[in-house]
Short mmCIF file of C-alpha atoms and ligand atoms in Angstrom, two decimals:
data_model
loop_
_atom_site.label_atom_id
_atom_site.label_comp_id
_atom_site.label_asym_id
_atom_site.label_seq_id
_atom_site.Cartn_x
_atom_site.Cartn_y
_atom_site.Cartn_z
CA MET A 195 -42.13 59.07 -53.46
CA LYS A 196 -41.58 62.55 -53.05
CA ILE A 197 -41.12 63.79 -49.18
CA LYS A 198 -42.75 66.87 -48.23
CA THR A 199 -43.08 66.70 -44.47
CA ILE A 200 -40.52 65.04 -42.33
CA CYS A 201 -40.15 64.94 -38.54
CA CYS A 202 -37.51 64.08 -35.96
CA ILE A 203 -38.05 62.48 -32.89
CA GLY A 204 -34.81 63.75 -30.77
CA ALA A 205 -33.80 66.87 -30.48
CA GLY A 206 -29.83 65.75 -29.39
CA TYR A 207 -26.63 66.37 -30.71
CA VAL A 208 -27.38 64.28 -33.99
CA GLY A 209 -31.25 65.12 -34.28
CA GLY A 210 -30.98 68.61 -33.96
CA PRO A 211 -28.05 69.83 -36.09
CA THR A 212 -29.13 67.14 -39.22
CA MET A 213 -32.23 68.27 -39.56
CA ALA A 214 -31.32 72.04 -39.34
CA VAL A 215 -29.17 70.97 -42.44
CA ILE A 216 -31.88 69.04 -43.80
CA ALA A 217 -34.46 72.34 -43.34
CA GLN A 218 -31.63 74.64 -44.93
CA LYS A 219 -30.43 72.77 -48.53
CA CYS A 220 -34.74 71.25 -49.03
CA PRO A 221 -36.90 74.56 -48.41
CA GLU A 222 -39.39 72.57 -49.94
CA ILE A 223 -39.75 70.11 -46.70
CA LYS A 224 -41.03 70.68 -43.62
CA VAL A 225 -39.11 69.52 -40.86
CA THR A 226 -40.62 69.76 -37.08
CA VAL A 227 -37.64 68.37 -35.09
CA VAL A 228 -39.62 67.13 -31.70
CA ASP A 229 -38.64 66.05 -27.73
CA ILE A 230 -39.83 64.49 -24.94
CA ASN A 231 -37.51 67.16 -23.21
CA GLU A 232 -39.54 70.72 -22.93
CA LYS A 233 -37.12 72.63 -21.46
CA ARG A 234 -34.67 71.28 -24.85
CA ILE A 235 -36.83 72.56 -26.80
CA ALA A 236 -37.40 75.55 -25.56
CA ALA A 237 -33.42 76.17 -25.49
CA TRP A 238 -33.88 75.43 -29.46
CA ASN A 239 -36.73 77.73 -29.69
CA ASN A 240 -34.44 80.66 -28.23
CA GLU A 241 -34.62 84.31 -29.98
CA ASP A 242 -30.52 83.86 -29.00
CA LEU A 243 -29.40 82.07 -30.97
CA SER A 244 -25.70 81.64 -28.71
CA LEU A 245 -28.45 80.26 -26.36
CA LEU A 246 -29.36 76.50 -27.91
CA PRO A 247 -28.17 73.45 -25.79
CA VAL A 248 -26.42 72.26 -28.71
CA TYR A 249 -22.93 74.27 -29.25
CA GLU A 250 -21.57 73.77 -32.25
CA PRO A 251 -19.49 75.82 -34.43
CA GLY A 252 -22.07 76.68 -37.66
CA LEU A 253 -25.09 75.86 -36.61
CA ASP A 254 -26.93 79.02 -35.01
CA GLU A 255 -26.69 80.37 -38.79
CA ILE A 256 -28.31 77.21 -40.11
CA VAL A 257 -30.85 77.52 -37.50
CA GLY A 258 -31.18 81.04 -37.87
CA GLU A 259 -31.84 80.59 -41.21
CA ALA A 260 -34.89 77.82 -41.22
CA ARG A 261 -36.37 78.27 -37.65
CA GLY A 262 -39.68 79.19 -38.82
CA ARG A 263 -39.91 78.90 -42.41
CA ASN A 264 -39.75 75.67 -42.65
CA LEU A 265 -37.77 74.38 -39.75
CA PHE A 266 -40.06 74.18 -36.04
CA PHE A 267 -38.77 72.50 -32.49
CA SER A 268 -41.76 71.45 -30.45
CA THR A 269 -42.84 69.22 -27.87
CA ASP A 270 -46.23 67.98 -29.91
CA VAL A 271 -45.19 64.27 -30.94
CA ASN A 272 -48.13 63.07 -32.13
CA GLN A 273 -49.46 65.69 -34.11
CA ALA A 274 -45.60 65.72 -36.18
CA ILE A 275 -45.97 62.22 -36.01
CA LEU A 276 -49.17 62.18 -37.69
CA ASP A 277 -48.17 65.11 -40.02
CA ALA A 278 -45.12 63.49 -41.28
CA ASP A 279 -43.98 61.49 -44.75
CA MET A 280 -40.90 59.83 -43.07
CA ILE A 281 -39.61 60.16 -39.44
CA PHE A 282 -36.09 60.04 -38.13
CA ILE A 283 -35.47 58.84 -35.11
CA SER A 284 -32.87 59.60 -32.94
CA VAL A 285 -32.89 59.33 -29.52
CA ASN A 286 -30.33 57.83 -27.46
CA THR A 287 -29.16 54.55 -26.96
CA PRO A 288 -27.53 54.93 -23.93
CA THR A 289 -25.47 51.18 -22.20
CA LYS A 290 -27.86 49.25 -20.23
CA THR A 291 -26.99 50.01 -16.49
CA TYR A 292 -28.93 47.29 -15.30
CA GLY A 293 -30.15 43.68 -15.88
CA ILE A 294 -28.53 41.13 -18.89
CA GLY A 295 -26.16 42.62 -20.78
CA LYS A 296 -25.70 45.68 -18.20
CA GLY A 297 -22.61 47.42 -18.74
CA MET A 298 -22.45 45.89 -22.75
CA ALA A 299 -25.47 46.39 -24.50
CA ALA A 300 -27.75 48.88 -25.89
CA ASP A 301 -30.68 50.07 -23.64
CA LEU A 302 -32.96 49.91 -26.60
CA LYS A 303 -36.16 51.27 -24.39
CA PHE A 304 -36.38 54.70 -25.78
CA ILE A 305 -36.30 53.03 -29.46
CA GLU A 306 -39.14 51.05 -28.76
CA LEU A 307 -41.37 53.66 -26.52
CA CYS A 308 -40.50 55.50 -30.34
CA ALA A 309 -41.78 52.52 -32.30
CA ARG A 310 -44.78 51.95 -30.51
CA GLN A 311 -45.94 55.51 -29.77
CA ILE A 312 -45.49 55.62 -33.98
CA ALA A 313 -47.24 52.50 -34.21
CA SER A 314 -50.39 53.75 -31.92
CA VAL A 315 -50.77 57.40 -33.61
CA ALA A 316 -49.70 57.25 -37.30
CA LYS A 317 -52.41 57.17 -39.65
CA SER A 318 -50.80 57.11 -43.54
CA ASN A 319 -47.63 55.18 -44.46
CA LYS A 320 -44.54 56.76 -42.89
CA ILE A 321 -40.86 56.07 -43.89
CA VAL A 322 -39.44 55.21 -40.42
CA VAL A 323 -35.60 56.14 -40.53
CA GLU A 324 -33.35 54.74 -37.95
CA LYS A 325 -31.12 57.89 -37.06
CA SER A 326 -29.88 56.46 -33.88
CA THR A 327 -26.34 53.73 -33.60
CA LEU A 328 -28.09 50.23 -32.74
CA PRO A 329 -26.99 47.18 -32.68
CA VAL A 330 -27.03 44.75 -35.61
CA ARG A 331 -30.69 44.05 -36.19
CA THR A 332 -32.55 46.71 -34.55
CA ALA A 333 -34.66 47.55 -37.26
CA GLU A 334 -35.93 43.99 -37.31
CA ALA A 335 -37.75 44.90 -33.63
CA LEU A 336 -38.32 48.07 -34.86
CA LYS A 337 -39.93 46.39 -37.90
CA ARG A 338 -42.31 43.27 -36.07
CA ILE A 339 -43.45 46.64 -33.55
CA LEU A 340 -44.79 48.59 -36.34
CA GLU A 341 -46.16 45.92 -38.25
CA ASN A 342 -48.29 44.30 -35.63
CA THR A 343 -50.64 47.69 -35.46
CA GLY A 344 -53.57 45.88 -37.17
CA SER A 345 -54.25 49.27 -38.36
CA GLY A 346 -53.97 48.53 -42.24
CA VAL A 347 -50.70 51.52 -42.46
CA ARG A 348 -47.67 50.54 -43.66
CA PHE A 349 -43.88 50.85 -42.17
CA ASP A 350 -41.13 51.22 -44.49
CA ILE A 351 -37.64 51.32 -42.26
CA LEU A 352 -34.59 52.44 -43.79
CA SER A 353 -31.30 52.70 -41.75
CA ASN A 354 -29.47 55.67 -41.63
CA PRO A 355 -26.43 56.20 -39.44
CA GLU A 356 -24.90 59.49 -38.94
CA PHE A 357 -21.49 60.22 -39.39
CA LEU A 358 -20.75 62.92 -37.80
CA ALA A 359 -18.52 63.69 -35.08
CA GLU A 360 -18.86 66.32 -32.70
CA GLY A 361 -17.31 70.01 -32.80
CA THR A 362 -17.19 69.67 -36.98
CA ALA A 363 -20.99 68.16 -37.31
CA MET A 364 -21.67 71.14 -39.46
CA GLY A 365 -18.89 70.43 -42.17
CA ASP A 366 -19.10 67.04 -41.71
CA LEU A 367 -23.09 66.99 -42.42
CA LEU A 368 -22.74 69.59 -45.71
CA GLU A 369 -19.60 67.61 -46.96
CA ALA A 370 -19.93 64.41 -45.84
CA ASP A 371 -17.66 61.50 -46.99
CA ARG A 372 -20.38 59.46 -48.23
CA VAL A 373 -24.31 58.75 -46.27
CA LEU A 374 -25.34 55.58 -46.19
CA ILE A 375 -28.76 54.36 -46.33
CA GLY A 376 -29.91 50.63 -45.69
CA GLY A 377 -33.26 49.39 -46.26
CA ASP A 378 -34.79 46.20 -48.36
CA ASP A 379 -34.63 44.93 -50.85
CA THR A 380 -38.34 44.69 -52.08
CA VAL A 381 -40.03 47.44 -54.48
CA GLU A 382 -41.07 49.48 -51.34
CA GLY A 383 -38.18 49.29 -49.30
CA ASN A 384 -35.97 50.83 -52.53
CA GLU A 385 -38.89 53.08 -53.55
CA ALA A 386 -38.06 53.84 -49.61
CA LYS A 387 -34.48 54.48 -50.14
CA GLN A 388 -34.59 56.51 -53.51
CA ALA A 389 -37.24 59.02 -51.48
CA LEU A 390 -34.28 59.96 -48.58
CA VAL A 391 -31.61 59.81 -51.96
CA ASP A 392 -33.51 62.63 -53.31
CA VAL A 393 -33.25 64.53 -49.90
CA TYR A 394 -29.62 64.10 -49.76
CA SER A 395 -29.10 64.61 -53.85
CA HIS A 396 -30.83 68.20 -52.44
CA TRP A 397 -26.54 68.78 -51.43
CA ILE A 398 -24.76 65.11 -51.52
CA PRO A 399 -23.33 64.15 -54.84
CA ARG A 400 -24.91 61.35 -55.51
CA GLU A 401 -21.62 59.09 -55.80
CA ARG A 402 -21.15 59.74 -52.34
CA ILE A 403 -24.73 58.07 -51.54
CA LEU A 404 -24.10 54.51 -50.64
CA THR A 405 -27.35 51.89 -50.32
CA THR A 406 -27.24 48.69 -48.65
CA ASN A 407 -29.23 46.07 -47.12
CA VAL A 408 -30.16 47.48 -43.28
CA TRP A 409 -27.57 45.22 -41.57
CA SER A 410 -24.79 46.18 -43.20
CA SER A 411 -25.56 49.98 -42.65
CA GLU A 412 -25.89 49.46 -39.13
CA LEU A 413 -22.49 47.00 -39.09
CA SER A 414 -21.03 49.40 -40.68
CA LYS A 415 -22.08 52.77 -38.46
CA LEU A 416 -20.67 50.65 -35.61
CA THR A 417 -17.50 49.47 -37.28
CA ALA A 418 -16.14 52.64 -38.31
CA ASN A 419 -16.52 53.52 -34.73
CA ALA A 420 -14.55 50.66 -33.61
CA PHE A 421 -12.42 51.16 -36.30
CA LEU A 422 -11.17 55.14 -35.52
CA ALA A 423 -11.22 54.36 -31.68
CA GLN A 424 -8.93 51.11 -32.81
CA ARG A 425 -6.32 53.70 -33.97
CA VAL A 426 -6.67 55.86 -31.07
CA SER A 427 -5.96 53.27 -28.59
CA SER A 428 -3.37 52.04 -31.01
CA ILE A 429 -1.20 55.29 -30.65
CA ASN A 430 -2.22 55.38 -27.11
CA SER A 431 -0.91 52.53 -26.65
CA LEU A 432 2.59 53.64 -28.20
CA SER A 433 2.68 56.97 -25.98
CA GLU A 434 3.44 54.36 -22.98
CA LEU A 435 6.22 53.13 -25.05
CA CYS A 436 7.68 56.68 -26.17
CA GLU A 437 7.56 57.63 -22.70
CA VAL A 438 10.10 54.94 -20.94
CA THR A 439 12.58 55.12 -24.67
CA GLU A 440 13.52 57.87 -25.96
CA ALA A 441 10.73 58.08 -28.93
CA ASP A 442 8.43 61.32 -29.60
CA VAL A 443 4.68 59.87 -30.17
CA ASN A 444 3.84 63.23 -32.57
CA GLU A 445 7.18 62.24 -34.30
CA VAL A 446 6.41 58.07 -34.16
CA ALA A 447 2.59 59.26 -35.46
CA ARG A 448 4.21 61.40 -38.19
CA ALA A 449 6.28 58.79 -39.50
CA ILE A 450 4.24 56.24 -39.82
CA GLY A 451 1.14 58.67 -40.94
CA SER A 452 3.21 59.68 -44.06
CA ASP A 453 2.27 56.09 -45.40
CA SER A 454 -0.96 56.41 -47.29
CA ARG A 455 -2.21 53.29 -46.20
CA ILE A 456 -2.13 54.35 -43.21
CA GLY A 457 -2.78 58.14 -43.37
CA PRO A 458 -2.63 60.71 -41.12
CA LYS A 459 -5.61 61.17 -39.75
CA PHE A 460 -7.03 60.11 -35.87
CA LEU A 461 -3.59 59.88 -34.52
CA LYS A 462 -3.39 62.18 -32.06
CA ALA A 463 -2.38 61.08 -28.61
CA SER A 464 -4.82 61.43 -25.94
CA VAL A 465 -5.59 61.63 -22.02
CA GLY A 466 -8.47 59.00 -23.69
CA PHE A 467 -10.58 58.98 -26.03
CA GLY A 468 -14.52 59.85 -25.25
CA GLY A 469 -17.82 60.69 -26.60
CA SER A 470 -20.75 59.34 -26.81
CA CYS A 471 -19.83 56.92 -29.41
CA PHE A 472 -16.81 55.14 -29.45
CA GLN A 473 -17.14 53.19 -26.40
CA LYS A 474 -20.79 52.41 -26.70
CA ASP A 475 -20.16 51.02 -30.38
CA ILE A 476 -17.84 49.29 -29.23
CA LEU A 477 -19.25 47.46 -26.85
CA ASN A 478 -22.44 46.92 -28.59
CA LEU A 479 -19.95 45.13 -31.20
CA VAL A 480 -18.48 43.17 -28.06
CA TYR A 481 -22.10 41.79 -27.13
CA ILE A 482 -23.49 41.22 -30.00
CA SER A 483 -20.30 39.28 -31.37
CA LYS A 484 -20.44 36.84 -27.50
CA SER A 485 -23.54 36.63 -27.93
CA TYR A 486 -23.11 35.05 -31.95
CA GLY A 487 -20.20 32.69 -29.48
CA LEU A 488 -17.53 34.15 -31.59
CA HIS A 489 -15.60 34.79 -28.21
CA ALA A 490 -12.06 35.73 -29.82
CA VAL A 491 -14.16 38.49 -31.84
CA ALA A 492 -15.08 40.18 -28.78
CA ASP A 493 -12.23 40.03 -26.81
CA TYR A 494 -10.32 41.61 -30.01
CA TRP A 495 -11.98 44.79 -30.19
CA GLU A 496 -12.82 44.56 -25.90
CA GLN A 497 -8.83 45.57 -26.10
CA VAL A 498 -9.63 48.99 -27.52
CA ILE A 499 -11.68 49.73 -24.44
CA ILE A 500 -8.72 48.08 -21.52
CA MET A 501 -6.15 50.51 -23.57
CA ASN A 502 -8.62 53.89 -23.49
CA ASP A 503 -9.01 52.86 -19.62
CA HIS A 504 -5.74 52.06 -18.94
CA GLN A 505 -4.57 55.43 -20.69
CA LYS A 506 -6.77 57.34 -18.83
CA ARG A 507 -6.27 55.96 -15.22
CA ARG A 508 -2.00 55.94 -16.40
CA PHE A 509 -2.52 60.11 -16.95
CA ALA A 510 -3.92 60.07 -13.34
CA GLU A 511 -1.46 57.89 -11.64
CA LYS A 512 1.19 60.30 -13.45
CA ILE A 513 -0.37 63.14 -11.77
CA VAL A 514 0.05 61.67 -8.14
CA LYS A 515 3.56 59.68 -8.73
CA THR A 516 4.40 63.18 -9.79
CA LEU A 517 3.48 65.51 -6.98
CA PHE A 518 5.43 63.30 -4.59
CA ASN A 519 3.14 60.58 -4.27
CA THR A 520 0.04 62.32 -2.67
CA VAL A 521 -2.17 65.24 -3.47
CA SER A 522 -4.27 64.93 -0.72
CA GLY A 523 -5.59 68.46 0.21
CA LYS A 524 -3.80 69.97 -2.87
CA LYS A 525 -5.42 71.30 -5.48
CA ILE A 526 -5.24 70.65 -9.20
CA THR A 527 -6.75 72.63 -11.97
CA LEU A 528 -8.34 70.52 -15.17
CA LEU A 529 -8.32 72.78 -17.81
CA GLY A 530 -11.24 71.67 -20.15
CA TRP A 531 -14.02 68.71 -18.83
CA ALA A 532 -15.51 68.72 -22.77
CA PHE A 533 -14.78 64.82 -24.48
CA LYS A 534 -12.81 67.62 -27.12
CA LYS A 535 -13.07 70.79 -28.42
CA ASP A 536 -15.65 72.72 -29.80
CA THR A 537 -18.85 70.72 -28.14
CA ASN A 538 -20.13 71.25 -24.73
CA ASP A 539 -20.71 67.30 -24.80
CA THR A 540 -19.05 65.69 -21.62
CA ARG A 541 -20.55 62.21 -22.64
CA GLU A 542 -17.46 59.77 -21.27
CA SER A 543 -14.98 62.73 -20.86
CA ALA A 544 -11.77 61.56 -19.50
CA ALA A 545 -11.10 64.78 -17.60
CA ILE A 546 -13.99 62.91 -15.62
CA TYR A 547 -12.63 59.75 -14.49
CA VAL A 548 -9.66 61.57 -14.31
CA ALA A 549 -11.48 63.85 -11.66
CA ASP A 550 -12.90 61.07 -10.27
CA TYR A 551 -9.41 59.34 -9.77
CA LEU A 552 -7.99 62.52 -8.02
CA LEU A 553 -10.41 62.77 -5.75
CA ASN A 554 -10.64 59.85 -4.67
CA GLU A 555 -6.70 60.72 -3.72
CA ARG A 556 -8.60 63.38 -1.69
CA ALA A 557 -7.28 65.97 -4.03
CA GLU A 558 -8.96 69.43 -4.77
CA ILE A 559 -10.04 69.53 -8.03
CA THR A 560 -10.89 73.69 -10.30
CA VAL A 561 -11.98 72.89 -13.52
CA TYR A 562 -12.10 75.55 -16.22
CA ASP A 563 -13.84 74.80 -19.38
CA PRO A 564 -14.73 77.05 -22.33
CA LYS A 565 -18.35 76.15 -22.87
CA VAL A 566 -19.25 73.82 -20.41
CA THR A 567 -21.36 74.51 -17.15
CA GLU A 568 -20.77 73.96 -13.46
CA GLU A 569 -24.27 71.86 -13.44
CA GLN A 570 -23.34 69.69 -15.80
CA ILE A 571 -19.77 69.29 -14.14
CA LEU A 572 -21.47 68.26 -11.22
CA ALA A 573 -23.98 65.93 -12.49
CA ASP A 574 -21.11 64.07 -14.29
CA LEU A 575 -19.20 63.06 -11.56
CA ASP A 576 -22.74 62.84 -9.22
CA TYR A 577 -23.23 59.78 -12.03
CA LEU A 578 -19.84 58.05 -10.93
CA ASN A 579 -21.53 57.59 -7.56
CA SER A 580 -17.88 57.57 -6.11
CA ARG A 581 -18.90 59.76 -3.14
CA THR A 582 -22.04 61.99 -1.96
CA GLU A 583 -23.37 64.89 -3.93
CA ALA A 584 -22.56 66.86 -0.96
CA GLU A 585 -18.38 65.67 -1.29
CA ASN A 586 -18.81 66.40 -4.78
CA ARG A 587 -19.81 70.34 -4.72
CA LEU A 588 -17.43 70.36 -1.31
CA LEU A 589 -14.17 70.01 -3.56
CA VAL A 590 -15.18 70.92 -6.85
CA HIS A 591 -14.61 74.28 -7.76
CA VAL A 592 -15.83 75.35 -11.19
CA CYS A 593 -14.56 78.33 -12.52
CA ASN A 594 -15.44 80.84 -14.85
CA ASP A 595 -11.77 82.49 -15.47
CA PRO A 596 -8.29 80.48 -16.89
CA TYR A 597 -6.59 82.02 -14.65
CA GLU A 598 -8.50 82.40 -11.65
CA ALA A 599 -8.81 78.53 -11.80
CA THR A 600 -4.82 78.10 -12.30
CA GLU A 601 -4.15 80.45 -8.93
CA ASP A 602 -3.02 78.82 -5.91
CA THR A 603 -3.18 75.53 -7.61
CA HIS A 604 -0.07 72.18 -7.79
CA ALA A 605 -1.05 70.99 -10.60
CA VAL A 606 -2.13 72.16 -14.20
CA ALA A 607 -3.86 69.19 -16.30
CA VAL A 608 -5.15 69.95 -20.18
CA MET A 609 -7.71 67.76 -20.89
CA THR A 610 -9.52 68.81 -23.82
CA GLU A 611 -7.59 70.54 -26.84
CA TRP A 612 -9.15 73.97 -26.83
CA ASP A 613 -7.22 75.93 -29.18
CA GLU A 614 -7.73 79.24 -26.34
CA PHE A 615 -5.48 77.40 -23.71
CA ASN A 616 -2.41 78.11 -26.29
CA THR A 617 -3.09 81.91 -26.84
CA TYR A 618 -2.62 82.07 -22.38
CA ASP A 619 -0.18 84.23 -20.82
CA TRP A 620 1.86 81.42 -19.16
CA HIS A 621 4.03 83.00 -17.11
CA LYS A 622 1.16 84.80 -15.68
CA ILE A 623 0.09 81.29 -14.71
CA TYR A 624 3.06 80.16 -13.65
CA ASP A 625 3.66 83.52 -11.01
CA LYS A 626 0.58 82.57 -9.16
CA MET A 627 0.95 78.66 -8.95
CA PHE A 628 2.55 76.69 -6.30
CA LYS A 629 5.79 75.65 -6.87
CA PRO A 630 7.10 73.37 -8.56
CA ALA A 631 4.40 74.28 -10.66
CA PHE A 632 3.82 70.96 -12.54
CA LEU A 633 2.01 71.02 -15.85
CA PHE A 634 0.72 67.83 -17.13
CA ASP A 635 -0.51 67.84 -20.67
CA GLY A 636 -3.15 65.08 -21.90
CA ARG A 637 -3.85 66.96 -25.31
CA GLY A 638 -0.47 67.48 -26.44
CA ILE A 639 -0.77 70.59 -27.32
CA LEU A 640 1.82 73.14 -25.75
CA ASP A 641 4.56 74.35 -26.46
CA ASP A 642 6.77 72.22 -23.63
CA LYS A 643 9.62 73.96 -24.37
CA GLU A 644 8.37 77.41 -23.69
CA LEU A 645 6.88 75.53 -20.42
CA TYR A 646 9.61 74.79 -19.67
CA ASN A 647 11.93 77.81 -20.02
CA ILE A 648 8.72 80.04 -18.07
CA GLY A 649 10.01 77.72 -14.76
CA PHE A 650 6.94 74.37 -14.88
CA GLU A 651 7.89 70.71 -14.76
CA THR A 652 6.04 69.49 -17.89
CA TYR A 653 5.01 65.93 -18.71
CA THR A 654 3.18 65.29 -22.33
CA ILE A 655 2.03 62.31 -23.57
CA GLY A 656 3.87 60.05 -25.43
CA LYS A 657 7.39 62.17 -24.24
C1 LIG B 856 -27.68 60.21 -29.34
C2 LIG B 856 -27.29 58.33 -29.51
O1 LIG B 856 -26.34 58.57 -28.52
C3 LIG B 856 -26.51 58.18 -30.30
O2 LIG B 856 -26.07 57.09 -30.48
C4 LIG B 856 -27.33 58.20 -32.13
O3 LIG B 856 -26.66 58.25 -32.99
C5 LIG B 856 -28.24 59.44 -32.20
O4 LIG B 856 -28.52 59.51 -31.03
P1 LIG B 856 -27.62 62.19 -29.15
O5 LIG B 856 -28.17 63.36 -31.05
O6 LIG B 856 -26.17 62.95 -29.17
O7 LIG B 856 -27.16 60.77 -30.19
O8 LIG B 856 -28.37 62.13 -28.22
P2 LIG B 856 -28.69 63.26 -27.29
O9 LIG B 856 -28.54 64.36 -27.45
O10 LIG B 856 -28.90 62.58 -25.88
O11 LIG B 856 -30.78 63.25 -27.55
C6 LIG B 856 -31.17 62.46 -27.48
C7 LIG B 856 -32.66 63.13 -27.18
O12 LIG B 856 -33.64 61.59 -27.64
C8 LIG B 856 -32.85 63.53 -25.82
O13 LIG B 856 -32.85 65.77 -25.91
C9 LIG B 856 -33.69 63.13 -24.98
O14 LIG B 856 -34.38 64.11 -24.63
C10 LIG B 856 -34.64 62.44 -26.70
N1 LIG B 856 -35.50 61.38 -26.40
C11 LIG B 856 -35.10 60.33 -25.23
C12 LIG B 856 -37.23 61.54 -27.16
O15 LIG B 856 -37.33 62.48 -26.82
N2 LIG B 856 -37.98 60.48 -26.92
C13 LIG B 856 -36.81 59.10 -25.99
O16 LIG B 856 -37.82 58.50 -25.39
C14 LIG B 856 -36.15 59.54 -25.63
C1 LIG B 857 -17.18 60.08 -33.73
C2 LIG B 857 -16.87 59.53 -34.78
O1 LIG B 857 -15.75 60.08 -35.44
C3 LIG B 857 -18.67 59.93 -35.83
O2 LIG B 857 -18.51 60.17 -37.37
C4 LIG B 857 -19.82 59.20 -35.11
O3 LIG B 857 -20.70 59.59 -35.85
C5 LIG B 857 -19.82 59.51 -33.76
O4 LIG B 857 -18.84 59.72 -33.17
P1 LIG B 857 -17.79 61.84 -31.77
O5 LIG B 857 -17.61 60.86 -30.70
O6 LIG B 857 -17.56 63.43 -31.67
O7 LIG B 857 -17.46 60.90 -33.43
O8 LIG B 857 -15.28 62.15 -32.14
P2 LIG B 857 -14.02 62.26 -32.89
O9 LIG B 857 -13.98 63.27 -33.25
O10 LIG B 857 -14.65 60.76 -33.11
O11 LIG B 857 -13.57 61.97 -30.99
C6 LIG B 857 -13.63 60.99 -30.27
C7 LIG B 857 -13.08 60.71 -29.29
O12 LIG B 857 -11.46 61.00 -30.03
C8 LIG B 857 -12.46 62.14 -28.46
O13 LIG B 857 -12.54 62.55 -27.29
C9 LIG B 857 -11.47 62.86 -28.75
O14 LIG B 857 -10.27 63.72 -28.28
C10 LIG B 857 -10.16 61.08 -29.29
N1 LIG B 857 -9.30 61.26 -30.39
C11 LIG B 857 -9.88 61.74 -31.65
C12 LIG B 857 -8.02 61.53 -29.80
O15 LIG B 857 -7.75 60.99 -28.99
N2 LIG B 857 -7.01 60.93 -30.88
C13 LIG B 857 -7.17 61.76 -32.29
O16 LIG B 857 -6.81 61.19 -32.96
C14 LIG B 857 -8.54 61.59 -32.66
#
């Protein structure tokens, strides 16, 4: 079966970039991305490509090339479902905040709503592709909803998990290490898998497209993220040990990363990992292990999260201790709010938790991030419900200029590894700060010797 029309439900960090690349690489396929959020769709359709809702280096160019040709953004979900041969589901699956599995299980209500909508609208056979990261065996739930419509329409369900990392999404999509497609081992299932293999074959070498059964595909996505997060928690656990011995975590990371069995990637100590996936996916793994009674397995993976929470808290505590055990009424400047550089995404960013901790200690916080808006920063803090919205607005100031943000401040803390932080005139920043001028580098990106020579009292994670 040759795919002519694709629809993607969910125009977020995953759906938008992924569909833009498919449209660019497959000019004969019409790709429509739909979303219930009108504001988001309007932003995707903005003439000014610098105002797309997702900031991702290189995305604007690809959208500029394909949009209006064979790439469309719309809020008409029903029409897009009707027209499509293949439907990607790329809606968010946040951790449940209520009921059974609260704080751990994935909330699948959006997925279920999508399935019900597809079931009620579709008039011809469809291939439905799970793009959202989901707990193992979600495809089965999808299938049961879709198969019980009584409309005689056939649905084949595939799992095609996303491995793009934000900030490098375009490269990750264009030169993927692998593409994973899970589907049933039946005649129809294999046809559906082949149809999606043909889409990716436009630009991905065939040997990098792996086909598996649905459950293997779903589980591989969760575990890929769990393994990556585990590496970060492992090196972060060592960063604390390095600080109390004479070891330097960067040197340790280089030494162990030179072992080809370990490798150099994902060994950068930090103030803690964030992002929409790591925590959520590990919690899913923990939850599913528990639900099968595998408590040792659940505890093993849960420790990765516990270590990460510890790392964020430890950094905040370090600031308070260093500032003579009190930050009450002191101004502290956070450089960076995004969960990593080159993205405007802030989900689960360590900065949110460090700021919250410092606010509980009555500090005043000033934030500068090159790509995150004031609205987002305040929304992230409000979401925690630690204090009233009015208090957050009183105690948190967002600046558009790094020099203004660091004026008359007691301490600067680097939360995100934005490249531009290294290009600042740190002499100028030092001159305008209260003395002693404290600097906490949560990402280990600044030249601590140079800063020391300027006069800063510096603390770097793992040193
Ligand atoms: C999300 C998940 O977090 C991730 O696990 C998964 O792999 C892909 O989907 P992301 O694209 O980053 O990742 O999420 P987000 O940016 O929140 O985008 C989801 C979009 O779906 C939102 O724009 C939301 O408005 C839309 N949506 C949600 C719908 O269109 N319909 C719904 O019923 C629910
Ligand atoms: C991740 C996976 O990498 C990707 O394959 C998956 O599809 C989605 O989840 P993402 O969350 O976008 O991608 O970012 P990633 O680059 O994995 O970083 C996650 C967090 O770990 C960030 O907060 C980052 O700063 C932190 N990190 C990463 C470290 O602290 N040290 C490292 O060495 C690497």
